[in-house]
Tab-separated table of C-alpha atoms and ligand atoms in Angstrom:
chain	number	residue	atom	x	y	z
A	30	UNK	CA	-33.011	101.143	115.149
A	31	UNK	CA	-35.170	98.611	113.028
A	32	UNK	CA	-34.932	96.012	115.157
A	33	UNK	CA	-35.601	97.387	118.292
A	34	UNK	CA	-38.863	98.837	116.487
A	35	UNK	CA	-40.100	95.257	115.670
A	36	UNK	CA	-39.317	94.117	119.487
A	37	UNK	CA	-42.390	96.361	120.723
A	38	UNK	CA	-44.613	95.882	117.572
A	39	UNK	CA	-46.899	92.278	118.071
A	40	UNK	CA	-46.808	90.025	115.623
A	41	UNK	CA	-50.613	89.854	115.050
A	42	UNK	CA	-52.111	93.335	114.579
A	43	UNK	CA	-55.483	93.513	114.961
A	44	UNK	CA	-56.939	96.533	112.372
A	45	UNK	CA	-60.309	97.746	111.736
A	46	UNK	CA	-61.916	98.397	108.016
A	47	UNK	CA	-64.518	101.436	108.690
A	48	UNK	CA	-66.693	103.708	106.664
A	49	UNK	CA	-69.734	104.145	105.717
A	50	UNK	CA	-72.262	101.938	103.752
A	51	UNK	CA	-71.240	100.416	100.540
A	52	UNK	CA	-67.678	102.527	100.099
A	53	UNK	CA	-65.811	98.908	99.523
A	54	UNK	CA	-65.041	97.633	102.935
A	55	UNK	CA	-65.883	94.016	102.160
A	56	UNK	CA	-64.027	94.634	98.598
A	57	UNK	CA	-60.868	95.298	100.260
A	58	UNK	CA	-60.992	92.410	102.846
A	59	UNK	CA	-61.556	90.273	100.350
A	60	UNK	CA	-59.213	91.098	97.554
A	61	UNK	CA	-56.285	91.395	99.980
A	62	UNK	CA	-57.033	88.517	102.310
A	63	UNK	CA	-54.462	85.567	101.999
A	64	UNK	CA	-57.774	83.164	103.836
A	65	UNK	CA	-60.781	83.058	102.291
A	66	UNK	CA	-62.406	86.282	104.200
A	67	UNK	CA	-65.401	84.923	106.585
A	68	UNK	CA	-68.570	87.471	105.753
A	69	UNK	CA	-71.709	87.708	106.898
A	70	UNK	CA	-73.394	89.263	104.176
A	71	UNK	CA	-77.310	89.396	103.457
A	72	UNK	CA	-79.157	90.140	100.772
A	73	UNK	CA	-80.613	93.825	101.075
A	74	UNK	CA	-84.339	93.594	100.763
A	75	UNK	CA	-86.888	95.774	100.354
A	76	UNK	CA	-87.675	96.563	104.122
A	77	UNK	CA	-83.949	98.566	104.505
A	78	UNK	CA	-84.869	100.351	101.260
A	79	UNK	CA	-85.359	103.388	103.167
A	80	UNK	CA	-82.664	103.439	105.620
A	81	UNK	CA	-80.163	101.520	103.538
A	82	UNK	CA	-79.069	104.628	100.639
A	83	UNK	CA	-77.788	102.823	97.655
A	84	UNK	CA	-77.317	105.724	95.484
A	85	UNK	CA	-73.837	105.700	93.600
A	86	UNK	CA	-73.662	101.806	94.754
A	87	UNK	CA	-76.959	100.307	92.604
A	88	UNK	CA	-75.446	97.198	91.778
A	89	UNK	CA	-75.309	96.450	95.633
A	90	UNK	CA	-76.950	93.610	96.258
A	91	UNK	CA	-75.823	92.054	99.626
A	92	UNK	CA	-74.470	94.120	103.145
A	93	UNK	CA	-72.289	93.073	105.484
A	94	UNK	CA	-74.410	92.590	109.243
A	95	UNK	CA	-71.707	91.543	111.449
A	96	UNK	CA	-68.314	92.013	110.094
A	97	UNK	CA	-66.112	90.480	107.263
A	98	UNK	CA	-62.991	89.083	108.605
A	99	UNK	CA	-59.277	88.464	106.252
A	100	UNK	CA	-55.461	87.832	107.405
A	101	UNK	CA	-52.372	89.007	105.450
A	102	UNK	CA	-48.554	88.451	106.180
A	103	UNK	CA	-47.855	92.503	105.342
A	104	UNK	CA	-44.278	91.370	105.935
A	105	UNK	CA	-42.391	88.269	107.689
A	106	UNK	CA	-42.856	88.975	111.310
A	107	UNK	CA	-46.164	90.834	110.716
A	108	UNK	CA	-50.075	89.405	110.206
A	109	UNK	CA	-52.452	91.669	109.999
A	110	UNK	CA	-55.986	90.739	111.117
A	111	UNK	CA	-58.615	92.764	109.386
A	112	UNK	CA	-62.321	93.036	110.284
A	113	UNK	CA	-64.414	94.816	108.179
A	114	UNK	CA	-67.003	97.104	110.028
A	115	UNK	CA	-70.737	97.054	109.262
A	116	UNK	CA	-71.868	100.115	107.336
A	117	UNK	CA	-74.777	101.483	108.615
A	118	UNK	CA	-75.177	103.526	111.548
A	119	UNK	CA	-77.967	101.015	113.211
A	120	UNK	CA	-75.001	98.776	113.530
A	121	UNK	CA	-72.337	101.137	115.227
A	122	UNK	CA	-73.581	99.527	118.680
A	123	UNK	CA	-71.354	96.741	117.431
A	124	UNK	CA	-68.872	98.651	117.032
A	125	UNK	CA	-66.897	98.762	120.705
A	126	UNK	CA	-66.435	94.562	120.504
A	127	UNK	CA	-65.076	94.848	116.980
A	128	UNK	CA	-62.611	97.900	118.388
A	129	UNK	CA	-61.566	96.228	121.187
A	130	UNK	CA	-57.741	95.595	120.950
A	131	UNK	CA	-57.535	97.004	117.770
A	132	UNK	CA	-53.945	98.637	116.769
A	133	UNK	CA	-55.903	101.260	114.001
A	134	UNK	CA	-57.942	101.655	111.350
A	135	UNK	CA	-58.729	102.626	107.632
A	136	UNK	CA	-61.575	104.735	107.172
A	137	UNK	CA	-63.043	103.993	103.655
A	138	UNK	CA	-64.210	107.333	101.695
A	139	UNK	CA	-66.307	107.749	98.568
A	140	UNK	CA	-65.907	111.045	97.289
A	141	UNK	CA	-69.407	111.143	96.046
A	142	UNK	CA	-70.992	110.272	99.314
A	143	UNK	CA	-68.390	111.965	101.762
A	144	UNK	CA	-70.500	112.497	104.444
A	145	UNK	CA	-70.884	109.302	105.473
A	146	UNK	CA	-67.944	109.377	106.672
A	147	UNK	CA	-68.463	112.079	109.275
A	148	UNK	CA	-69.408	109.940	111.711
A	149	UNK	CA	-66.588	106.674	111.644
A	150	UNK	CA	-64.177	109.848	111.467
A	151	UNK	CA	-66.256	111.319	114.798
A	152	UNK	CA	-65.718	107.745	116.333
A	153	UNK	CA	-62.226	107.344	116.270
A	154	UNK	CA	-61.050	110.749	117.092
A	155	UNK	CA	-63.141	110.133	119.908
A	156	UNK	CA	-61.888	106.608	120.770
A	157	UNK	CA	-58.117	107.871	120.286
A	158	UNK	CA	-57.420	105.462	117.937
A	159	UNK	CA	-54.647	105.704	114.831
A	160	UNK	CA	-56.782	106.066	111.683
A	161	UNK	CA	-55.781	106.931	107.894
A	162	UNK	CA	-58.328	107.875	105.587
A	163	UNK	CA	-58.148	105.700	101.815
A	164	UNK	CA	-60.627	107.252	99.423
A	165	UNK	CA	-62.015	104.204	96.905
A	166	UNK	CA	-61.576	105.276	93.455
A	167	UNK	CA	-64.835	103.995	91.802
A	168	UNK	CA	-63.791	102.835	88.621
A	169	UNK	CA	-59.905	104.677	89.006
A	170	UNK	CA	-61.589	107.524	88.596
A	171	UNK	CA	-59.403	110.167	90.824
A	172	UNK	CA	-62.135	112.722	90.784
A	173	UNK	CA	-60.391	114.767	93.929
A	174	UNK	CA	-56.978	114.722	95.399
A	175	UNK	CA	-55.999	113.900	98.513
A	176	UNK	CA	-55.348	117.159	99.491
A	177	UNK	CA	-59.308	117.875	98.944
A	178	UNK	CA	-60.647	115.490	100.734
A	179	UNK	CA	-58.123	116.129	103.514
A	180	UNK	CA	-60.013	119.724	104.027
A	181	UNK	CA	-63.126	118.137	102.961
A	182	UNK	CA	-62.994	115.955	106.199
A	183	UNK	CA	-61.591	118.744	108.547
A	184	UNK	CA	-58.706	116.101	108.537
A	185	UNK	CA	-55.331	117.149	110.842
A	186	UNK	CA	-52.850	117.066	109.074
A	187	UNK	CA	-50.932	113.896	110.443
A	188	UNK	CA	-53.539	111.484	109.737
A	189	UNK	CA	-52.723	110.011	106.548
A	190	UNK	CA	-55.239	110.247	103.038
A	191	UNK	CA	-54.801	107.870	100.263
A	192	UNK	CA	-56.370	107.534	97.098
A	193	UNK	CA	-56.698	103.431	96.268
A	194	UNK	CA	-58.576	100.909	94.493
A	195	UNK	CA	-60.297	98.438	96.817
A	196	UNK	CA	-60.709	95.819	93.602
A	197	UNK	CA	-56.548	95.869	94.051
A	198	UNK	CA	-54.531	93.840	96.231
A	199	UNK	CA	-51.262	95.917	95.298
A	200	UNK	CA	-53.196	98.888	96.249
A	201	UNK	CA	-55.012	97.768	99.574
A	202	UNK	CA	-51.243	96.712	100.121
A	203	UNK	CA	-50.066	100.269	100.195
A	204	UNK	CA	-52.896	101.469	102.285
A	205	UNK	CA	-52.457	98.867	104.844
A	206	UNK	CA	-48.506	99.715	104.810
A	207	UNK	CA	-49.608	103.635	105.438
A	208	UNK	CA	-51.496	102.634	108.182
A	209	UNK	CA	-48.951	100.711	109.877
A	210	UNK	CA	-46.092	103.422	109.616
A	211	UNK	CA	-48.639	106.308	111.309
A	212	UNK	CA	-49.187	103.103	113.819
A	213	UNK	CA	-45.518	103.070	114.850
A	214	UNK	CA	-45.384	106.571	114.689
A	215	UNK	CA	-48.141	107.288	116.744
A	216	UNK	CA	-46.938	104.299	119.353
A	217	UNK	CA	-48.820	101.342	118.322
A	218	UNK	CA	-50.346	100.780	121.479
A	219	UNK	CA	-53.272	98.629	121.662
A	220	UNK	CA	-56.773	100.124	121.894
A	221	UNK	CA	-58.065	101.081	125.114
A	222	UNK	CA	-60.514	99.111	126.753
A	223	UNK	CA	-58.058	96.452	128.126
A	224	UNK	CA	-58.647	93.606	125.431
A	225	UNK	CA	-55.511	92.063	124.040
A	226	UNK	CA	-55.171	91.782	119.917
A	227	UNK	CA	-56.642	88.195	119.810
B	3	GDP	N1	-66.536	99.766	90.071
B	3	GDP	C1	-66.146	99.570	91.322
B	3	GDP	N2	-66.979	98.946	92.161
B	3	GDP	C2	-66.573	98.747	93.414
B	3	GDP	C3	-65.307	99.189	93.912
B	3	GDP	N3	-65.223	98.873	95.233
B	3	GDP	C4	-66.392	98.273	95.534
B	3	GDP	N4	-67.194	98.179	94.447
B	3	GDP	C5	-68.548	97.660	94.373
B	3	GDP	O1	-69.336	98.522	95.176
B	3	GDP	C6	-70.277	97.792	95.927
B	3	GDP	C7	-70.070	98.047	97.406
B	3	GDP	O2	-68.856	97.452	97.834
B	3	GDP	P1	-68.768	96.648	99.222
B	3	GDP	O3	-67.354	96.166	99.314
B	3	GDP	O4	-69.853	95.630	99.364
B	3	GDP	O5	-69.048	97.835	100.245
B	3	GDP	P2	-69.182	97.799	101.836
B	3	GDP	O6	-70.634	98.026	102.136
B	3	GDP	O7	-68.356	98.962	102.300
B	3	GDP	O8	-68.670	96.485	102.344
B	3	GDP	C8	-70.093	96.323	95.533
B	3	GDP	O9	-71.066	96.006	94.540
B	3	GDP	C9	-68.681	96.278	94.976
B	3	GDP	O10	-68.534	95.248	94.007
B	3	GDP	C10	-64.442	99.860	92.992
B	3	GDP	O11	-63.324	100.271	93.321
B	3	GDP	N5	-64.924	100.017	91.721
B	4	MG	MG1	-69.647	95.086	103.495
């Protein structure tokens, strides 16, 4: 019954925006935040040239170091909180405070740089915690299906794969809806480590 559904859901869900280095993490907290998203962006420089790989993103200019931060009402009794993950791998140590009481998570995906995703995927499977994976259509250009990247990922076949447009607050919209219905489905019970959504 719908009602009894929204008795056990919180009102503030806490969810996380993963995946790997400039796939559109920040673009998607920002274009569907309702506050003006808090970042904490630098400007890349020339000493992370060789860790930082900007191929496919070489208008990048600036990388998120802590995490970016946006709100949206995703319907009246719900308010999603969403922090946006660092990229790079050096940063995944920051990774179990920005978890912490988290309901889920999208995993970003660029088709042309897959593999970075390996590893946020490896993380949350790991961590047991609800996570959907929304490829970012560069341009709108659907170069692979869902289905694709689905085997591309070694994906089972309940987690959920969307195709979007970060740029698109409509589309970010659906994604975040996606992840909230495998949420409920899958129990929507606060990540593990015995924080509380704050
Ligand atoms: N053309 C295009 N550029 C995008 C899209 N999403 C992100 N970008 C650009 O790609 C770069 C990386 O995005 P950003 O959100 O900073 O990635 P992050 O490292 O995952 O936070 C930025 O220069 C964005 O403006 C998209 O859908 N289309
Ligand atoms: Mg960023």
């Amino acid at each position: 019954m719908a009602s009894g559904r929204s008795d056990r859901v919180p009102q503030a869900l806490k969810i996380l925006i993963a995946g790997g280095f400039g796939v559109g993490k920040t673009t998607m907290v920002s274009s569907v935040s309702e506050i003006s998203p808090l970042r904490t962006e630098e400007v890349l420089t020339t000493a992370g040239a060789d860790t930082d790989d900007l191929a496919g993103v070489e208008g990048k200019r600036t990388t998120t170091v802590a995490m970016d931060f946006g709100r949206i009402t995703i319907a009246p009794h719900i308010v999603l909180y969403l922090f946006g993950t660092p990229g790079q791998d050096r940063f995944m140590f920051l990774w179990e405070e920005l978890a912490a009481g988290s309901l889920g998570a999208v995993v970003m995906a660029d088709t042309r740089r897959l593999a970075d995703s390996f590893n946020v995927i490896d993380y949350f499977e790991r961590r047991g915690t609800p996570f959907m994976v929304a490829v970012n259509c560069f341009d709108g250009v659907k170069s692979h299906t869902a289905t694709q990247v689905r085997h591309a990922l070694d994906l089972e076949q309940h987690v959920p794969v969307v195709l979007c447009d970060a740029r698109e607050r409509e589309s970010v919209k659906e994604v975040l809806i996606t992840l909230l219905e495998y949420i409920l489905k899958s129990g929507g019970k606060p990540s593990s480590n015995g924080h509380a959504p704050s």
